[in-house]
Amino acid sequence: MFAAPPGSIKGNVYCDRDQNGVCDCEEGGLKGIPIQIFTGHCGGTPLRTVATDEKGNFTFARFDPGTYFVMVDIDYVCGGRVPTNANCQEVQLVDGETVNLPAFGYSEFGQ
């Protein structure tokens, strides 16, 4: 019997300047944002934490098939930015699949 090949989860965090919950072309990604992945629900002890790159992209690579929850670190949200769409996203990962999540949008500081 063969083990199921691992999969990956990819996403983006962007500055939602117009606060419409949609990543528009002119809205840039946010660098260095901690993203966490969990099993069961968002919160608790994450399985892994990664940071976004200079374009706001992140990847959780080499995960077994299953249900995962991905969220932006709550400390970042409490730092003055407000989410403009879901802060926690559920992912169903199957054998060898790469899932591209909808982008996480955040308002600018103080908005």
Tab-separated table of N, CA and C in Angstrom:
chain	number	residue	atom	x	y	z
A	1	MET	N	0.843	-1.173	0.000
A	1	MET	CA	0.000	0.000	0.000
A	1	MET	C	0.891	1.239	0.000
A	2	PHE	N	0.543	2.221	-0.836
A	2	PHE	CA	1.317	3.450	-0.954
A	2	PHE	C	0.735	4.535	-0.066
A	3	ALA	N	1.617	5.361	0.492
A	3	ALA	CA	1.170	6.516	1.267
A	3	ALA	C	0.674	7.586	0.299
A	4	ALA	N	-0.345	8.310	0.713
A	4	ALA	CA	-0.885	9.392	-0.120
A	4	ALA	C	0.168	10.492	-0.262
A	5	PRO	N	0.325	11.038	-1.473
A	5	PRO	CA	1.294	12.117	-1.649
A	5	PRO	C	0.827	13.382	-0.926
A	6	PRO	N	1.770	14.130	-0.359
A	6	PRO	CA	1.391	15.345	0.356
A	6	PRO	C	0.897	16.423	-0.610
A	7	GLY	N	0.164	17.364	-0.061
A	7	GLY	CA	-0.356	18.487	-0.842
A	7	GLY	C	0.146	19.806	-0.286
A	8	SER	N	-0.284	20.883	-0.910
A	8	SER	CA	0.132	22.227	-0.520
A	8	SER	C	-1.071	23.155	-0.474
A	9	ILE	N	-0.941	24.183	0.346
A	9	ILE	CA	-1.970	25.214	0.461
A	9	ILE	C	-1.284	26.552	0.238
A	10	LYS	N	-1.819	27.334	-0.711
A	10	LYS	CA	-1.231	28.629	-1.047
A	10	LYS	C	-2.268	29.729	-0.851
A	11	GLY	N	-1.776	30.929	-0.587
A	11	GLY	CA	-2.684	32.049	-0.419
A	11	GLY	C	-1.954	33.373	-0.493
A	12	ASN	N	-2.697	34.442	-0.191
A	12	ASN	CA	-2.185	35.801	-0.284
A	12	ASN	C	-2.873	36.658	0.772
A	13	VAL	N	-2.129	37.650	1.274
A	13	VAL	CA	-2.674	38.656	2.174
A	13	VAL	C	-2.421	40.008	1.520
A	14	TYR	N	-3.461	40.819	1.402
A	14	TYR	CA	-3.327	42.097	0.699
A	14	TYR	C	-3.956	43.232	1.495
A	15	CYS	N	-3.571	44.453	1.145
A	15	CYS	CA	-4.131	45.656	1.759
A	15	CYS	C	-5.363	46.060	0.969
A	16	ASP	N	-6.525	45.856	1.558
A	16	ASP	CA	-7.808	46.134	0.898
A	16	ASP	C	-8.157	47.614	1.089
A	17	ARG	N	-7.527	48.459	0.275
A	17	ARG	CA	-7.662	49.913	0.433
A	17	ARG	C	-9.096	50.408	0.299
A	18	ASP	N	-9.869	49.802	-0.594
A	18	ASP	CA	-11.259	50.244	-0.757
A	18	ASP	C	-12.229	49.452	0.119
A	19	GLN	N	-11.710	48.523	0.904
A	19	GLN	CA	-12.463	47.740	1.887
A	19	GLN	C	-13.689	47.038	1.299
A	20	ASN	N	-13.533	46.500	0.060
A	20	ASN	CA	-14.659	45.801	-0.570
A	20	ASN	C	-14.540	44.283	-0.494
A	21	GLY	N	-13.478	43.769	0.140
A	21	GLY	CA	-13.311	42.331	0.291
A	21	GLY	C	-12.837	41.619	-0.957
A	22	VAL	N	-12.429	42.370	-1.988
A	22	VAL	CA	-11.956	41.813	-3.253
A	22	VAL	C	-10.557	42.366	-3.532
A	23	CYS	N	-9.635	41.478	-3.897
A	23	CYS	CA	-8.274	41.912	-4.211
A	23	CYS	C	-8.251	42.520	-5.611
A	24	ASP	N	-8.223	43.849	-5.656
A	24	ASP	CA	-8.170	44.571	-6.931
A	24	ASP	C	-6.719	44.670	-7.394
A	25	CYS	N	-6.521	44.860	-8.666
A	25	CYS	CA	-5.176	44.860	-9.257
A	25	CYS	C	-4.218	45.844	-8.588
A	26	GLU	N	-4.694	47.014	-8.203
A	26	GLU	CA	-3.813	48.039	-7.644
A	26	GLU	C	-3.519	47.835	-6.152
A	27	GLU	N	-4.183	46.894	-5.503
A	27	GLU	CA	-3.981	46.666	-4.081
A	27	GLU	C	-2.847	45.672	-3.888
A	28	GLY	N	-1.811	46.098	-3.176
A	28	GLY	CA	-0.616	45.278	-3.046
A	28	GLY	C	-0.662	44.282	-1.910
A	29	GLY	N	0.196	43.268	-2.016
A	29	GLY	CA	0.329	42.269	-0.972
A	29	GLY	C	1.055	42.827	0.235
A	30	LEU	N	0.853	42.195	1.375
A	30	LEU	CA	1.472	42.620	2.627
A	30	LEU	C	2.582	41.641	3.007
A	31	LYS	N	3.779	42.157	3.183
A	31	LYS	CA	4.970	41.353	3.469
A	31	LYS	C	5.116	41.076	4.966
A	32	GLY	N	5.616	39.867	5.282
A	32	GLY	CA	5.988	39.533	6.645
A	32	GLY	C	4.830	39.255	7.586
A	33	ILE	N	3.663	38.923	7.046
A	33	ILE	CA	2.488	38.654	7.866
A	33	ILE	C	2.507	37.179	8.285
A	34	PRO	N	2.416	36.883	9.587
A	34	PRO	CA	2.401	35.483	10.020
A	34	PRO	C	1.064	34.807	9.712
A	35	ILE	N	1.140	33.641	9.063
A	35	ILE	CA	-0.036	32.849	8.712
A	35	ILE	C	0.101	31.511	9.431
A	36	GLN	N	-0.989	31.056	10.044
A	36	GLN	CA	-0.968	29.827	10.832
A	36	GLN	C	-1.900	28.785	10.235
A	37	ILE	N	-1.534	27.505	10.429
A	37	ILE	CA	-2.381	26.404	9.973
A	37	ILE	C	-2.688	25.503	11.173
A	38	PHE	N	-3.952	25.055	11.245
A	38	PHE	CA	-4.447	24.272	12.377
A	38	PHE	C	-5.233	23.064	11.872
A	39	THR	N	-5.476	22.102	12.770
A	39	THR	CA	-6.452	21.039	12.525
A	39	THR	C	-7.600	21.261	13.501
A	40	GLY	N	-8.803	20.869	13.126
A	40	GLY	CA	-9.965	20.966	14.011
A	40	GLY	C	-10.677	22.295	13.960
A	41	HIS	N	-9.944	23.392	14.132
A	41	HIS	CA	-10.525	24.738	14.103
A	41	HIS	C	-9.387	25.758	14.130
A	42	CYS	N	-9.725	27.015	13.875
A	42	CYS	CA	-8.723	28.080	13.990
A	42	CYS	C	-8.526	28.397	15.465
A	43	GLY	N	-7.311	28.537	15.867
A	43	GLY	CA	-6.987	28.843	17.248
A	43	GLY	C	-6.268	27.688	17.904
A	44	GLY	N	-5.698	27.955	19.057
A	44	GLY	CA	-4.935	26.931	19.750
A	44	GLY	C	-3.488	26.950	19.296
A	45	THR	N	-2.888	25.793	19.285
A	45	THR	CA	-1.492	25.674	18.878
A	45	THR	C	-1.426	25.339	17.394
A	46	PRO	N	-0.804	26.215	16.582
A	46	PRO	CA	-0.733	25.935	15.147
A	46	PRO	C	0.217	24.778	14.844
A	47	LEU	N	-0.074	24.068	13.743
A	47	LEU	CA	0.839	23.028	13.256
A	47	LEU	C	2.119	23.660	12.724
A	48	ARG	N	1.957	24.812	12.089
A	48	ARG	CA	3.085	25.517	11.480
A	48	ARG	C	2.679	26.972	11.281
A	49	THR	N	3.669	27.853	11.287
A	49	THR	CA	3.465	29.270	10.976
A	49	THR	C	4.459	29.651	9.895
A	50	VAL	N	3.985	30.353	8.868
A	50	VAL	CA	4.851	30.875	7.812
A	50	VAL	C	4.590	32.366	7.696
A	51	ALA	N	5.488	33.086	7.044
A	51	ALA	CA	5.314	34.522	6.815
A	51	ALA	C	5.118	34.775	5.327
A	52	THR	N	4.353	35.804	5.022
A	52	THR	CA	4.136	36.174	3.622
A	52	THR	C	5.412	36.760	3.020
A	53	ASP	N	5.570	36.567	1.707
A	53	ASP	CA	6.717	37.136	1.000
A	53	ASP	C	6.430	38.597	0.633
A	54	GLU	N	7.306	39.199	-0.167
A	54	GLU	CA	7.182	40.620	-0.513
A	54	GLU	C	5.909	40.943	-1.296
A	55	LYS	N	5.274	39.938	-1.885
A	55	LYS	CA	4.025	40.157	-2.623
A	55	LYS	C	2.804	39.698	-1.830
A	56	GLY	N	3.010	39.310	-0.569
A	56	GLY	CA	1.901	38.872	0.276
A	56	GLY	C	1.542	37.408	0.116
A	57	ASN	N	2.340	36.643	-0.639
A	57	ASN	CA	2.048	35.228	-0.880
A	57	ASN	C	2.622	34.341	0.228
A	58	PHE	N	1.963	33.215	0.457
A	58	PHE	CA	2.464	32.223	1.413
A	58	PHE	C	2.128	30.825	0.908
A	59	THR	N	2.879	29.829	1.393
A	59	THR	CA	2.659	28.426	1.041
A	59	THR	C	2.889	27.542	2.258
A	60	PHE	N	1.962	26.622	2.475
A	60	PHE	CA	2.155	25.525	3.418
A	60	PHE	C	2.368	24.290	2.551
A	61	ALA	N	3.594	23.792	2.504
A	61	ALA	CA	3.933	22.673	1.626
A	61	ALA	C	4.014	21.367	2.407
A	62	ARG	N	3.761	20.267	1.689
A	62	ARG	CA	3.948	18.908	2.189
A	62	ARG	C	3.043	18.577	3.378
A	63	PHE	N	1.747	18.748	3.160
A	63	PHE	CA	0.756	18.358	4.166
A	63	PHE	C	-0.017	17.142	3.691
A	64	ASP	N	-0.286	16.227	4.623
A	64	ASP	CA	-1.080	15.040	4.317
A	64	ASP	C	-2.518	15.436	3.991
A	65	PRO	N	-3.229	14.609	3.214
A	65	PRO	CA	-4.635	14.886	2.938
A	65	PRO	C	-5.415	15.030	4.249
A	66	GLY	N	-6.393	15.915	4.245
A	66	GLY	CA	-7.207	16.127	5.441
A	66	GLY	C	-7.830	17.501	5.449
A	67	THR	N	-8.445	17.819	6.573
A	67	THR	CA	-9.094	19.112	6.762
A	67	THR	C	-8.188	20.004	7.597
A	68	TYR	N	-7.946	21.202	7.109
A	68	TYR	CA	-7.090	22.172	7.786
A	68	TYR	C	-7.807	23.512	7.859
A	69	PHE	N	-7.334	24.341	8.769
A	69	PHE	CA	-7.853	25.691	8.923
A	69	PHE	C	-6.667	26.641	8.881
A	70	VAL	N	-6.767	27.668	8.029
A	70	VAL	CA	-5.679	28.618	7.827
A	70	VAL	C	-6.179	29.996	8.253
A	71	MET	N	-5.342	30.714	9.012
A	71	MET	CA	-5.730	32.056	9.424
A	71	MET	C	-4.513	32.946	9.591
A	72	VAL	N	-4.776	34.244	9.494
A	72	VAL	CA	-3.752	35.238	9.775
A	72	VAL	C	-3.601	35.311	11.289
A	73	ASP	N	-2.368	35.386	11.769
A	73	ASP	CA	-2.102	35.458	13.205
A	73	ASP	C	-2.928	36.572	13.843
A	74	ILE	N	-3.688	36.252	14.882
A	74	ILE	CA	-4.593	37.191	15.529
A	74	ILE	C	-3.865	38.418	16.072
A	75	ASP	N	-2.596	38.294	16.446
A	75	ASP	CA	-1.838	39.459	16.908
A	75	ASP	C	-1.708	40.505	15.815
A	76	TYR	N	-1.628	40.058	14.565
A	76	TYR	CA	-1.559	40.996	13.451
A	76	TYR	C	-2.873	41.756	13.326
A	77	VAL	N	-3.981	41.062	13.428
A	77	VAL	CA	-5.291	41.699	13.316
A	77	VAL	C	-5.458	42.718	14.436
A	78	CYS	N	-5.033	42.364	15.640
A	78	CYS	CA	-5.164	43.275	16.773
A	78	CYS	C	-4.194	44.448	16.689
A	79	GLY	N	-3.269	44.424	15.737
A	79	GLY	CA	-2.286	45.495	15.584
A	79	GLY	C	-2.809	46.714	14.864
A	80	GLY	N	-4.096	46.799	14.573
A	80	GLY	CA	-4.643	47.999	13.965
A	80	GLY	C	-5.299	47.790	12.613
A	81	ARG	N	-5.130	46.636	12.013
A	81	ARG	CA	-5.786	46.351	10.741
A	81	ARG	C	-7.062	45.562	11.012
A	82	VAL	N	-8.028	45.732	10.132
A	82	VAL	CA	-9.323	45.070	10.285
A	82	VAL	C	-9.552	44.173	9.067
A	83	PRO	N	-9.968	42.905	9.269
A	83	PRO	CA	-10.228	42.038	8.112
A	83	PRO	C	-11.424	42.523	7.310
A	84	THR	N	-11.320	42.414	5.985
A	84	THR	CA	-12.439	42.796	5.109
A	84	THR	C	-13.111	41.558	4.503
A	85	ASN	N	-12.641	40.376	4.872
A	85	ASN	CA	-13.281	39.105	4.527
A	85	ASN	C	-12.883	38.086	5.601
A	86	ALA	N	-13.216	36.834	5.417
A	86	ALA	CA	-12.986	35.814	6.457
A	86	ALA	C	-11.528	35.758	6.896
A	87	ASN	N	-11.304	35.742	8.214
A	87	ASN	CA	-9.955	35.656	8.770
A	87	ASN	C	-9.513	34.206	8.948
A	88	CYS	N	-10.455	33.261	8.872
A	88	CYS	CA	-10.165	31.836	9.004
A	88	CYS	C	-10.798	31.115	7.824
A	89	GLN	N	-10.012	30.294	7.146
A	89	GLN	CA	-10.525	29.561	5.988
A	89	GLN	C	-10.290	28.061	6.165
A	90	GLU	N	-11.350	27.286	5.932
A	90	GLU	CA	-11.270	25.831	6.000
A	90	GLU	C	-10.801	25.293	4.657
A	91	VAL	N	-9.921	24.292	4.698
A	91	VAL	CA	-9.354	23.701	3.485
A	91	VAL	C	-9.514	22.188	3.546
A	92	GLN	N	-10.034	21.604	2.464
A	92	GLN	CA	-10.084	20.150	2.307
A	92	GLN	C	-8.963	19.785	1.333
A	93	LEU	N	-7.910	19.172	1.835
A	93	LEU	CA	-6.750	18.839	1.015
A	93	LEU	C	-6.802	17.358	0.664
A	94	VAL	N	-6.667	17.043	-0.640
A	94	VAL	CA	-6.656	15.650	-1.088
A	94	VAL	C	-5.259	15.300	-1.606
A	95	ASP	N	-5.055	14.040	-1.926
A	95	ASP	CA	-3.752	13.519	-2.348
A	95	ASP	C	-3.068	14.396	-3.392
A	96	GLY	N	-1.903	14.923	-3.037
A	96	GLY	CA	-1.067	15.634	-3.987
A	96	GLY	C	-1.617	16.939	-4.518
A	97	GLU	N	-2.702	17.408	-3.983
A	97	GLU	CA	-3.373	18.609	-4.482
A	97	GLU	C	-2.686	19.883	-3.979
A	98	THR	N	-2.773	20.946	-4.774
A	98	THR	CA	-2.407	22.284	-4.332
A	98	THR	C	-3.685	23.108	-4.321
A	99	VAL	N	-4.041	23.625	-3.143
A	99	VAL	CA	-5.243	24.442	-2.982
A	99	VAL	C	-4.823	25.900	-2.930
A	100	ASN	N	-5.463	26.731	-3.754
A	100	ASN	CA	-5.243	28.172	-3.728
A	100	ASN	C	-6.419	28.817	-3.009
A	101	LEU	N	-6.148	29.378	-1.841
A	101	LEU	CA	-7.188	30.001	-1.027
A	101	LEU	C	-7.603	31.361	-1.578
A	102	PRO	N	-8.840	31.783	-1.302
A	102	PRO	CA	-9.192	33.178	-1.576
A	102	PRO	C	-8.284	34.076	-0.727
A	103	ALA	N	-7.957	35.247	-1.232
A	103	ALA	CA	-7.033	36.148	-0.534
A	103	ALA	C	-7.636	36.667	0.768
A	104	PHE	N	-6.756	36.885	1.749
A	104	PHE	CA	-7.133	37.518	3.018
A	104	PHE	C	-6.950	39.018	2.847
A	105	GLY	N	-8.022	39.795	3.002
A	105	GLY	CA	-7.933	41.246	2.860
A	105	GLY	C	-7.961	41.945	4.208
A	106	TYR	N	-7.162	42.998	4.330
A	106	TYR	CA	-7.110	43.811	5.548
A	106	TYR	C	-7.087	45.279	5.195
A	107	SER	N	-7.824	46.079	5.980
A	107	SER	CA	-7.818	47.524	5.771
A	107	SER	C	-6.466	48.086	6.167
A	108	GLU	N	-6.220	49.320	5.771
A	108	GLU	CA	-4.999	49.988	6.190
A	108	GLU	C	-5.122	50.320	7.672
A	109	PHE	N	-3.996	50.585	8.319
A	109	PHE	CA	-4.018	50.922	9.743
A	109	PHE	C	-4.954	52.094	9.998
A	110	GLY	N	-5.760	51.976	11.054
A	110	GLY	CA	-6.633	53.062	11.486
A	110	GLY	C	-7.898	53.231	10.691
A	111	GLN	N	-8.179	52.377	9.715
A	111	GLN	CA	-9.417	52.511	8.936
A	111	GLN	C	-10.493	51.634	9.502
